[in-house]
Each structure stands twice: as structure tokens, then as C-alpha cells.
PDB file of N, CA and C in Angstrom:
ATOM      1  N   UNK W 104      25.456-107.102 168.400  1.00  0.00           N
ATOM      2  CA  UNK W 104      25.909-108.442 168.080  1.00  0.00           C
ATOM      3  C   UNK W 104      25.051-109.470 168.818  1.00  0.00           C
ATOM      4  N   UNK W 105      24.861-110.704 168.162  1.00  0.00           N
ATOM      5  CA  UNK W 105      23.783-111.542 168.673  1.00  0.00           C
ATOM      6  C   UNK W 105      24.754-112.238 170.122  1.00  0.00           C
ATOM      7  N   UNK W 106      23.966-112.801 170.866  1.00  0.00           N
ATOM      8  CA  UNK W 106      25.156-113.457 171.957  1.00  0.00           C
ATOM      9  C   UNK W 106      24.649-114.700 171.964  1.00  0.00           C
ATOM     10  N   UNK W 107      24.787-115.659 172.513  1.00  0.00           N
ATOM     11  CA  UNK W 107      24.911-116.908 172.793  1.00  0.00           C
ATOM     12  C   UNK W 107      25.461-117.499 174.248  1.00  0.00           C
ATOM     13  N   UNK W 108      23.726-117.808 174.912  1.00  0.00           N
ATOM     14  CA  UNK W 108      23.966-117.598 176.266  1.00  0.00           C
ATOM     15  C   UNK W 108      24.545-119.252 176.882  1.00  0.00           C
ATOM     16  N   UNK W 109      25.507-119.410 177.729  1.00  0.00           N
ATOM     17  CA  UNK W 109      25.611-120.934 178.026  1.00  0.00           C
ATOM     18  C   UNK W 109      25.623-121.247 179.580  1.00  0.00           C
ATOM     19  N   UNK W 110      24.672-122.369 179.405  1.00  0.00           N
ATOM     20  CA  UNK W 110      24.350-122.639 181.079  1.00  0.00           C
ATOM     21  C   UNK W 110      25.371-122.365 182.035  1.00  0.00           C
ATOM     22  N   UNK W 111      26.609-123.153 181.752  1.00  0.00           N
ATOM     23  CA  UNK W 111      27.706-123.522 182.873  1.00  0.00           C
ATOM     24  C   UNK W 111      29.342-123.419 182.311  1.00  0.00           C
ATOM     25  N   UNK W 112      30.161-123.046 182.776  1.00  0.00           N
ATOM     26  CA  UNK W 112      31.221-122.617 181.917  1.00  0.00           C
ATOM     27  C   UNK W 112      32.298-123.426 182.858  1.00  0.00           C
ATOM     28  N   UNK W 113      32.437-125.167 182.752  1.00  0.00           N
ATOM     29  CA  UNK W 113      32.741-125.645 183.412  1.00  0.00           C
ATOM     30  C   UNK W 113      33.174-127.343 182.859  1.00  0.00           C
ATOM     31  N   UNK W 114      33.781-127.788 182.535  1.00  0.00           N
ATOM     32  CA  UNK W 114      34.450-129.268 182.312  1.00  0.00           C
ATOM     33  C   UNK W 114      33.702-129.455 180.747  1.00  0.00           C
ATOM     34  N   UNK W 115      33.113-128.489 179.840  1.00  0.00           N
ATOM     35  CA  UNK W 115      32.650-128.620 179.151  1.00  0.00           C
ATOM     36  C   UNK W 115      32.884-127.268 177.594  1.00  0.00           C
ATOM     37  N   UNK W 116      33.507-127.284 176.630  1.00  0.00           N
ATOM     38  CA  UNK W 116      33.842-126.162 175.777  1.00  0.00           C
ATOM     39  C   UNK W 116      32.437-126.159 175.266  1.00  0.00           C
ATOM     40  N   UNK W 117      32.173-124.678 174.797  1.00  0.00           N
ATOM     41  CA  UNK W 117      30.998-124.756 173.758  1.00  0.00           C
ATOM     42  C   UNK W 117      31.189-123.680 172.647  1.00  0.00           C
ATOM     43  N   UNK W 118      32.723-123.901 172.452  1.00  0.00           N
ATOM     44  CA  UNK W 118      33.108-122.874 171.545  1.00  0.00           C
ATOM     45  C   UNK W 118      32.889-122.933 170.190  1.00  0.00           C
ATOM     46  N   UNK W 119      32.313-124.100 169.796  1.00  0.00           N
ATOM     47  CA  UNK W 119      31.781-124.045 168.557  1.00  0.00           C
ATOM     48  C   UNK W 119      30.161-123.763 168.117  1.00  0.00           C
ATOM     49  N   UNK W 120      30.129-123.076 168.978  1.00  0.00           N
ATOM     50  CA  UNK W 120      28.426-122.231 169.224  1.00  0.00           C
ATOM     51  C   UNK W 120      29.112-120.378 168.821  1.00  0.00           C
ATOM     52  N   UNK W 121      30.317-120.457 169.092  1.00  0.00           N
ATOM     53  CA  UNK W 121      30.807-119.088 168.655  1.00  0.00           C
ATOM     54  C   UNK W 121      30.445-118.654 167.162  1.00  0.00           C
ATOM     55  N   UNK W 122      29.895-119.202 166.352  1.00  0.00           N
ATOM     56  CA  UNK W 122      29.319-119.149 164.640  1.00  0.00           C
ATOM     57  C   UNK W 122      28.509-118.698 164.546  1.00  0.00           C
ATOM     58  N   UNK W 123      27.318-118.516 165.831  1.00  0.00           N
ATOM     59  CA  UNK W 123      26.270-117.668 166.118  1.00  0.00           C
ATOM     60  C   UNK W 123      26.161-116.741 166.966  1.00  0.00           C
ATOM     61  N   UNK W 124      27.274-116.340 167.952  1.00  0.00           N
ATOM     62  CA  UNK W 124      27.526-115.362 168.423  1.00  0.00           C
ATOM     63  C   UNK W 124      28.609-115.461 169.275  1.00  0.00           C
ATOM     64  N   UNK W 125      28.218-114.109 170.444  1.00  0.00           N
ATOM     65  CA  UNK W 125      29.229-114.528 171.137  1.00  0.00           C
ATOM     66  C   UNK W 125      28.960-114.690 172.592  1.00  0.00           C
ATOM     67  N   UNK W 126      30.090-115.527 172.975  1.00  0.00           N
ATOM     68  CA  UNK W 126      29.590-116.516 173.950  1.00  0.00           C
ATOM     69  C   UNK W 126      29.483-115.415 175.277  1.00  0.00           C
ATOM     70  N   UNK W 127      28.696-116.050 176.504  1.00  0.00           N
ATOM     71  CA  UNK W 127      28.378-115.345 177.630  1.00  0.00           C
ATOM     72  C   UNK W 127      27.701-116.403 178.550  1.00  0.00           C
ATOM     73  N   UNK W 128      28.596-116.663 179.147  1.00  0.00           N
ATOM     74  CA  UNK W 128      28.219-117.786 180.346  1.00  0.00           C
ATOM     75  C   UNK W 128      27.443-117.462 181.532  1.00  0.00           C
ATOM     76  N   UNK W 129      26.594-117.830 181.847  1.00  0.00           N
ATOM     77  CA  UNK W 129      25.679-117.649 182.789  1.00  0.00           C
ATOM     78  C   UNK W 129      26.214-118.332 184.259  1.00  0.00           C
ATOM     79  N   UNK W 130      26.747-119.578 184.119  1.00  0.00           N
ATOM     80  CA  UNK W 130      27.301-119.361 185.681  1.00  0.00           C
ATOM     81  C   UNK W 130      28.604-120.499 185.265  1.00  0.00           C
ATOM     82  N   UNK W 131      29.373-120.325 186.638  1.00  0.00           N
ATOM     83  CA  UNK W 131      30.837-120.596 186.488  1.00  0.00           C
ATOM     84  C   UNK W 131      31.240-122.190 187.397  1.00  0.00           C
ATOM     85  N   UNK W 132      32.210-123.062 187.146  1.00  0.00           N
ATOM     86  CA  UNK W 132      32.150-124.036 187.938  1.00  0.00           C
ATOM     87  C   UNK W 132      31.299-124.347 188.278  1.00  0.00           C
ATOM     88  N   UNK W 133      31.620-125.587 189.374  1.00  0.00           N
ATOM     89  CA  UNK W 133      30.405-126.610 189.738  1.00  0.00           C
ATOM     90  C   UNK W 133      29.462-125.770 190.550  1.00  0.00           C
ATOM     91  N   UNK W 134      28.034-126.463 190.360  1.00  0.00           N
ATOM     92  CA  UNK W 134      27.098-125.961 191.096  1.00  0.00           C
ATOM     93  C   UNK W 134      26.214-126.790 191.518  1.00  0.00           C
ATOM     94  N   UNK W 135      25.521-126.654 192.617  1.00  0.00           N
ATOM     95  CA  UNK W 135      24.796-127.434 193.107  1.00  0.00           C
ATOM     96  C   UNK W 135      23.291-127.405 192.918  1.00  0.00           C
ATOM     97  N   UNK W 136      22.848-128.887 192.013  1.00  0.00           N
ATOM     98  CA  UNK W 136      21.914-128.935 191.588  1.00  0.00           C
ATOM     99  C   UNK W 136      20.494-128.554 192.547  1.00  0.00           C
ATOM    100  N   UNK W 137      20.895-128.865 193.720  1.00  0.00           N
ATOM    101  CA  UNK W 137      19.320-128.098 194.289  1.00  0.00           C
ATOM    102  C   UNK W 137      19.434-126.838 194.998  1.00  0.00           C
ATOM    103  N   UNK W 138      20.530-126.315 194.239  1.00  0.00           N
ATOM    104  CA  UNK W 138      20.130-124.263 194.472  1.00  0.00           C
ATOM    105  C   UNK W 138      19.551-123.906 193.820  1.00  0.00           C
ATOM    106  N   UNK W 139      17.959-124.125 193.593  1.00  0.00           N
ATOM    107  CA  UNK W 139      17.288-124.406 192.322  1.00  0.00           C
ATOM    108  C   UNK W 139      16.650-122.433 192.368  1.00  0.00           C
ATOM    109  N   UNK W 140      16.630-122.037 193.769  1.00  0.00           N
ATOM    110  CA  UNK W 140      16.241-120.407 193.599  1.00  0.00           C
ATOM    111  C   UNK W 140      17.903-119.257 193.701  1.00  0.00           C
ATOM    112  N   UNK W 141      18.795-120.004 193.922  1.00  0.00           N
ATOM    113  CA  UNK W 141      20.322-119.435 193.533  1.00  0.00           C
ATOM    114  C   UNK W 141      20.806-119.267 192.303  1.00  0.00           C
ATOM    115  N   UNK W 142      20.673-120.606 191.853  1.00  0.00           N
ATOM    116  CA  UNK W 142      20.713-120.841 190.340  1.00  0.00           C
ATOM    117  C   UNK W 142      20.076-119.747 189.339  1.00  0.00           C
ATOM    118  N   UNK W 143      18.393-119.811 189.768  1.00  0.00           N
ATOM    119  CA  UNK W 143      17.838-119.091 189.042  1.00  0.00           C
ATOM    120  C   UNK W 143      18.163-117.450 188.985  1.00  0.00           C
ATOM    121  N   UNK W 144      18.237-116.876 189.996  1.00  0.00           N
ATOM    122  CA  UNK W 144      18.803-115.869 190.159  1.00  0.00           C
ATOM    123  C   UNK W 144      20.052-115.841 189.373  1.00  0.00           C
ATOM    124  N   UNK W 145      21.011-116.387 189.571  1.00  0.00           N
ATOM    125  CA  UNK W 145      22.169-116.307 188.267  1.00  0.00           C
ATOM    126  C   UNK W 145      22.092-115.940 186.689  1.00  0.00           C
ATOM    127  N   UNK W 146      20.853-116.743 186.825  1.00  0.00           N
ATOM    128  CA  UNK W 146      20.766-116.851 185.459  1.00  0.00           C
ATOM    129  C   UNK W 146      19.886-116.165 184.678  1.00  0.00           C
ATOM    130  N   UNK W 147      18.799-115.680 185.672  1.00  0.00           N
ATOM    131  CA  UNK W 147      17.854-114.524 185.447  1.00  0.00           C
ATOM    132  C   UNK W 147      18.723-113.281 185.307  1.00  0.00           C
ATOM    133  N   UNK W 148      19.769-113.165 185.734  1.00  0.00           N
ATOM    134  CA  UNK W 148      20.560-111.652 186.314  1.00  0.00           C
ATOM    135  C   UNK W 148      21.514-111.628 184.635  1.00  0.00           C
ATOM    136  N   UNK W 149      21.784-112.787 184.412  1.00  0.00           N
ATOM    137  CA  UNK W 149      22.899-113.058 183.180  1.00  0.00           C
ATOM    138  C   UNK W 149      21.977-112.955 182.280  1.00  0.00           C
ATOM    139  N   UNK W 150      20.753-113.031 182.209  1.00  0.00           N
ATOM    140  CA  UNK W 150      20.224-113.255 180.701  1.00  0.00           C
ATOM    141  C   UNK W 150      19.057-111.833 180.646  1.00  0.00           C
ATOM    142  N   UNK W 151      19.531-110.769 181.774  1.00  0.00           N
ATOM    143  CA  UNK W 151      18.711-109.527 182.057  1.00  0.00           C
ATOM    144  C   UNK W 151      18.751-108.715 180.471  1.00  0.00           C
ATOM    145  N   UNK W 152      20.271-108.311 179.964  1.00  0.00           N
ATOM    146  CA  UNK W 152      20.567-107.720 178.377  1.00  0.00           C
ATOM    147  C   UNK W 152      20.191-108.921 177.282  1.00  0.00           C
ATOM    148  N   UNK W 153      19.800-109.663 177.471  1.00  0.00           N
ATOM    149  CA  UNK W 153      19.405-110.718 175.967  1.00  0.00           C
ATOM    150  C   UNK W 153      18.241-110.032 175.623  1.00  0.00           C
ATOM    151  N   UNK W 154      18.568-110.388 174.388  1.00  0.00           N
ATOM    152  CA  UNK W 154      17.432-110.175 173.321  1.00  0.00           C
ATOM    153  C   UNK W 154      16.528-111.181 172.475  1.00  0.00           C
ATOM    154  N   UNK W 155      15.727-110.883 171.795  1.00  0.00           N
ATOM    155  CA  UNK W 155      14.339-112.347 171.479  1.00  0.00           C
ATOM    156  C   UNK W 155      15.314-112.688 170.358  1.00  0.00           C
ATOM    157  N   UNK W 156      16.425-112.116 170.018  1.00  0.00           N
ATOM    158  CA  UNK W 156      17.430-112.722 168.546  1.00  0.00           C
ATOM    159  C   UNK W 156      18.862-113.369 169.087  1.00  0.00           C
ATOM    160  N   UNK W 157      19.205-113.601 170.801  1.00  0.00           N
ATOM    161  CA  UNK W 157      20.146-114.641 171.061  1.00  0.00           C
ATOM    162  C   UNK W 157      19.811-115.646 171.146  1.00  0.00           C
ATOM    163  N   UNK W 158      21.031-116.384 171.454  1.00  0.00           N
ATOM    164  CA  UNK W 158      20.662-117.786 171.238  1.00  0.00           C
ATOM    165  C   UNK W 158      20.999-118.386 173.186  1.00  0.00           C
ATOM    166  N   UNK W 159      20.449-119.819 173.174  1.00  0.00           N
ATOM    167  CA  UNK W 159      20.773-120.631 174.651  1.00  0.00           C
ATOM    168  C   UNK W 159      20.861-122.184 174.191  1.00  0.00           C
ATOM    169  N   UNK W 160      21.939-122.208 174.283  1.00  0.00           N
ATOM    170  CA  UNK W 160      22.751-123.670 174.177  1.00  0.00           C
ATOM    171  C   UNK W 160      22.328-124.335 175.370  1.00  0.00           C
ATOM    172  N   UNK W 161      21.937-125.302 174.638  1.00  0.00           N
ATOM    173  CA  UNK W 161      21.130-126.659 175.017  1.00  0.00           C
ATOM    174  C   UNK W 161      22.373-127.271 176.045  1.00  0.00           C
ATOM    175  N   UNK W 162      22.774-127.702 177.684  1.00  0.00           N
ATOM    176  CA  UNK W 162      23.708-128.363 178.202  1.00  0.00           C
ATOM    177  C   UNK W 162      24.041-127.977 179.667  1.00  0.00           C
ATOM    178  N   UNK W 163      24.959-128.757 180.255  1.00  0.00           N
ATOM    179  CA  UNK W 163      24.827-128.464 181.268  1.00  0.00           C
ATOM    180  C   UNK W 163      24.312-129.458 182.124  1.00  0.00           C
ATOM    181  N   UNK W 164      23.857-129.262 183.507  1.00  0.00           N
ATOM    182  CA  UNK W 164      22.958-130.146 184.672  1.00  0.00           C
ATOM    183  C   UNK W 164      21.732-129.828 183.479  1.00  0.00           C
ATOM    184  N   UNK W 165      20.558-130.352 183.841  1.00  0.00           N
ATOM    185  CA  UNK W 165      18.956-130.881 182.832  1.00  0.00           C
ATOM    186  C   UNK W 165      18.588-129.546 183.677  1.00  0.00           C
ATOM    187  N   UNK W 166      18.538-129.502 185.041  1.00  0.00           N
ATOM    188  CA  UNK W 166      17.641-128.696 186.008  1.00  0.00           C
ATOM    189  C   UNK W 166      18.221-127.007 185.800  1.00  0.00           C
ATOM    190  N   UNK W 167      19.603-126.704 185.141  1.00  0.00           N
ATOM    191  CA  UNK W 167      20.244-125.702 185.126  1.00  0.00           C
ATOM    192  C   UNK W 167      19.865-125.125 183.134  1.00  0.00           C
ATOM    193  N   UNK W 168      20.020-125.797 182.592  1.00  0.00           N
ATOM    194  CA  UNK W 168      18.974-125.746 181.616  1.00  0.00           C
ATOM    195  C   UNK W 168      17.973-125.296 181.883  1.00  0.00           C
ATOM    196  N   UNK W 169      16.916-126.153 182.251  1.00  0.00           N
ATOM    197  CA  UNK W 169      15.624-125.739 182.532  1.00  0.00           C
ATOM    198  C   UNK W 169      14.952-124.302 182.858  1.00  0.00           C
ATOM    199  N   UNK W 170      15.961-124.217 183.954  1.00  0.00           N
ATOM    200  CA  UNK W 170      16.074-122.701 184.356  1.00  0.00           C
ATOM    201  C   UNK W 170      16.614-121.214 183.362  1.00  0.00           C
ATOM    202  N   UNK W 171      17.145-121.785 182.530  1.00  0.00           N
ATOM    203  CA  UNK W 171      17.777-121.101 181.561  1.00  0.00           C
ATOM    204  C   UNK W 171      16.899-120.684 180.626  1.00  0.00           C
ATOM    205  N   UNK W 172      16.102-121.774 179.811  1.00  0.00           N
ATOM    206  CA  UNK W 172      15.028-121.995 179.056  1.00  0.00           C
ATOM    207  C   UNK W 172      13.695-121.310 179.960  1.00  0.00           C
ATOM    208  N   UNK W 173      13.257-121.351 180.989  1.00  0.00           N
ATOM    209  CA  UNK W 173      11.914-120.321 181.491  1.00  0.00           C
ATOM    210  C   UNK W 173      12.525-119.005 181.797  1.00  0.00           C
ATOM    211  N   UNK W 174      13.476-118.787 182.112  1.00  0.00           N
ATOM    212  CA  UNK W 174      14.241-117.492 182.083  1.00  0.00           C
ATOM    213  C   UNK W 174      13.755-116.581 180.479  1.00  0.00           C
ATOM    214  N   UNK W 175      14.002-117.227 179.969  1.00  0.00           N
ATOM    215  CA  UNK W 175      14.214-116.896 178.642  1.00  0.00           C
ATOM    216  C   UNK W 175      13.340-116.843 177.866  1.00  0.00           C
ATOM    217  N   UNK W 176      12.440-117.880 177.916  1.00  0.00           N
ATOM    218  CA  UNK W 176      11.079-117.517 177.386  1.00  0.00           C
ATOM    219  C   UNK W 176      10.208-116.554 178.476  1.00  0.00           C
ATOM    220  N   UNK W 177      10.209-116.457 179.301  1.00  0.00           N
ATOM    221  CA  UNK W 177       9.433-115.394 180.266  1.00  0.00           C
ATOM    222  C   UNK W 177       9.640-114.332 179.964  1.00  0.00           C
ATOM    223  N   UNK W 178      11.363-113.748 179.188  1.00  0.00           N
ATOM    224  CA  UNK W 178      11.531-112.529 178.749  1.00  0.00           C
ATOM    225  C   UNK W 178      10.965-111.918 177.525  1.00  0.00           C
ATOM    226  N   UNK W 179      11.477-113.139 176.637  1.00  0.00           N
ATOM    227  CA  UNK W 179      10.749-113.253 174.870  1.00  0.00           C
ATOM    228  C   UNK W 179       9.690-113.704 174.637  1.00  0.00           C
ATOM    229  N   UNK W 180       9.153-114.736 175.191  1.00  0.00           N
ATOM    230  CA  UNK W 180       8.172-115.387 174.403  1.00  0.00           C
ATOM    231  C   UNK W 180       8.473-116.473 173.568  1.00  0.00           C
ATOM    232  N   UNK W 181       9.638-116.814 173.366  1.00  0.00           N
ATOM    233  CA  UNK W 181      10.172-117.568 172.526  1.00  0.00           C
ATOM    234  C   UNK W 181      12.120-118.361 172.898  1.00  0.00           C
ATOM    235  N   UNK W 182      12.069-119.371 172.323  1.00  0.00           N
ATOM    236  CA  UNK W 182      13.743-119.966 172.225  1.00  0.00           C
ATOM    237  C   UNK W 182      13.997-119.982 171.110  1.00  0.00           C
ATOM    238  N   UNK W 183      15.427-119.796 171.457  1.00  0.00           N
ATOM    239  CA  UNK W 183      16.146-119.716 170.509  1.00  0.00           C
ATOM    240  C   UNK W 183      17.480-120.996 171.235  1.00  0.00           C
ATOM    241  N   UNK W 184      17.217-122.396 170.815  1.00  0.00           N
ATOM    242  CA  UNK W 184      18.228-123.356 170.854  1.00  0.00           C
ATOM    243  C   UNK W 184      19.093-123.485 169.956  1.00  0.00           C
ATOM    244  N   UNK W 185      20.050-123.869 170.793  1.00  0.00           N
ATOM    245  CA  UNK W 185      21.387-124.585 170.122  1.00  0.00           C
ATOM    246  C   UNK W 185      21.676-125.809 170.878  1.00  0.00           C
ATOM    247  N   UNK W 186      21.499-127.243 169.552  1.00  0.00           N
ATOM    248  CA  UNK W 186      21.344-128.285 169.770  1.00  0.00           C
ATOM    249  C   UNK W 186      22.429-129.043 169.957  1.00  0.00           C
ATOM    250  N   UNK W 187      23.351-130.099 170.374  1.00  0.00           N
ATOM    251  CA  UNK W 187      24.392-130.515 170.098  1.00  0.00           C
ATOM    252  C   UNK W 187      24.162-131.685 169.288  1.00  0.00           C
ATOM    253  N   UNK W 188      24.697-131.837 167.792  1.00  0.00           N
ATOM    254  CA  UNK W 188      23.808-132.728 167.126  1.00  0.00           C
ATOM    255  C   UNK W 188      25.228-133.428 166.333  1.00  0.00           C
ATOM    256  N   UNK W 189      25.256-134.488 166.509  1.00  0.00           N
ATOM    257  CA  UNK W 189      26.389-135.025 165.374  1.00  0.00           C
ATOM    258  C   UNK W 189      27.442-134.313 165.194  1.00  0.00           C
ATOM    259  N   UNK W 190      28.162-133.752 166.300  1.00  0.00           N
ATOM    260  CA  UNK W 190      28.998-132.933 166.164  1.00  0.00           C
ATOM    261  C   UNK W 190      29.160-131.508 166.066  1.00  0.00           C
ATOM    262  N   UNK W 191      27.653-130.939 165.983  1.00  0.00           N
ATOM    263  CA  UNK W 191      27.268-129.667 165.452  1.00  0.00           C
ATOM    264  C   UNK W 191      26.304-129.256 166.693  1.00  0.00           C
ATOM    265  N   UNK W 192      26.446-127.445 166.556  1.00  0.00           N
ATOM    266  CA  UNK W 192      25.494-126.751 167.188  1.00  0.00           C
ATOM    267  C   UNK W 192      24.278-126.835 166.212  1.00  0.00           C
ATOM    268  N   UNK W 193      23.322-127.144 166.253  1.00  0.00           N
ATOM    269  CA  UNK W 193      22.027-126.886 165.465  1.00  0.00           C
ATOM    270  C   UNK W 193      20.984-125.995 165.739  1.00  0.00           C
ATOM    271  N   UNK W 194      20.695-125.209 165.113  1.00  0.00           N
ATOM    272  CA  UNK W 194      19.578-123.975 165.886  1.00  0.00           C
ATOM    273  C   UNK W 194      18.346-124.614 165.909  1.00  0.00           C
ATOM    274  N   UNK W 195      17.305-124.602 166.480  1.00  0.00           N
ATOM    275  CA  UNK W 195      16.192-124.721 166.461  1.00  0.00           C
ATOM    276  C   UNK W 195      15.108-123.615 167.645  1.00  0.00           C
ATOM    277  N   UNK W 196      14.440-123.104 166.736  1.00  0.00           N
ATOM    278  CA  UNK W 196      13.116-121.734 167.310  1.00  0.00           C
ATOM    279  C   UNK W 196      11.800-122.796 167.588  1.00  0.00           C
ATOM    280  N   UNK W 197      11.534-122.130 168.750  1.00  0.00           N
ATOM    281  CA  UNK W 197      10.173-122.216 169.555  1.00  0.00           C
ATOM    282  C   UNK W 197       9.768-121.121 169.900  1.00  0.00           C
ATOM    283  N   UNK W 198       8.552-120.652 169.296  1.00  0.00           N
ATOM    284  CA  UNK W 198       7.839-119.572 169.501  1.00  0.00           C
ATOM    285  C   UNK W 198       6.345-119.858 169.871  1.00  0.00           C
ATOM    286  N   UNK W 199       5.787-119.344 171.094  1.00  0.00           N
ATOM    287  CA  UNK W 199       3.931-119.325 171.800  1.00  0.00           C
ATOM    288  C   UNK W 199       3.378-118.481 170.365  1.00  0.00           C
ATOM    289  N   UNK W 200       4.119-117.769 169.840  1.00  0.00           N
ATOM    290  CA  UNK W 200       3.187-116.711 169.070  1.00  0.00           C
ATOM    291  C   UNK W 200       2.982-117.483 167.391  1.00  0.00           C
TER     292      UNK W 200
END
């Protein structure tokens, strides 16, 4: 089953990203934006079973993102976003290849 990875699982639902898979939160409550090598570790460790066909919802702190997104392409080669757009998750692919 495809999953759908989400930055922060915290003052924020992203349950309507559940249409593309299923959800799997990468880290929990508040966090502090300059645990920038804690963070990463979280999120490197959470996104260890993804595959180049899940998805990573766009949200969160910018810097906890960020981390999410080089995580992720360092594994694949590629993103796989989910946009928050007018009400909607929107997919959009970025691929180096």
C-alpha cells in the first residue's frame, strides 16, 4: 500500500491526504525548530521503509519540511508532493532523472 508521509502530527489534520494513502507521521508534537540534526534523524529513521511511489505532504515548520524533502529525495531520486491547494491535497512529481 502506498503511504503518505507527514512532517508533524500536531495542531494540524492532514486527513484528507488519506485518498493517496496511508498516513504515517514522521514526528509528534511541538518541536524545536533548531534541532535541525534531531529532527533529521526522526525523519530519516521514519521515512527508512518508503518507497520512490509514496507520497510527502507539503507542511509543517518550512525547516521540518525541508528536511523531509532531502530525506527523501536522497533515498529516491525524486518527490512525490502533496500540495495544499484550494482546499485540496494536489500531487505534484519532481524527478533529477
Amino acid at each position: 500500500m502506498t503511504r503518505v508521509y507527514v512532517p508533524n502530527d500536531w495542531q494540524h489534520t492532514a486527513t484528507d491526504a488519506e485518498a493517496f494513502g496511508e498516513l504515517v507521521y514522521l514526528t509528534r508534537g511541538p518541536i524545536r525548530r533548531n534541532a535541525i540534526r534531531a529532527n533529521f534523524a526522526a525523519v530519516d529513521k521514519g521515512l527508512e521503509g518508503s518507497k520512490k511511489t509514496d507520497w510527502l505532504v507539503v507542511g509543517s515548520l518550512s525547516v521540518l519540511t525541508a528536511l523531509c524533502a532531502a530525506s527523501f529525495a536522497a533515498k529516491h531520486g525524486r518527490l512525490n508532493l502533496l500540495l495544499w491547494d484550494q482546499g485540496r491535497y494536489v500531487p505534484q512529481k519532481v524527478s533529477s532523472v
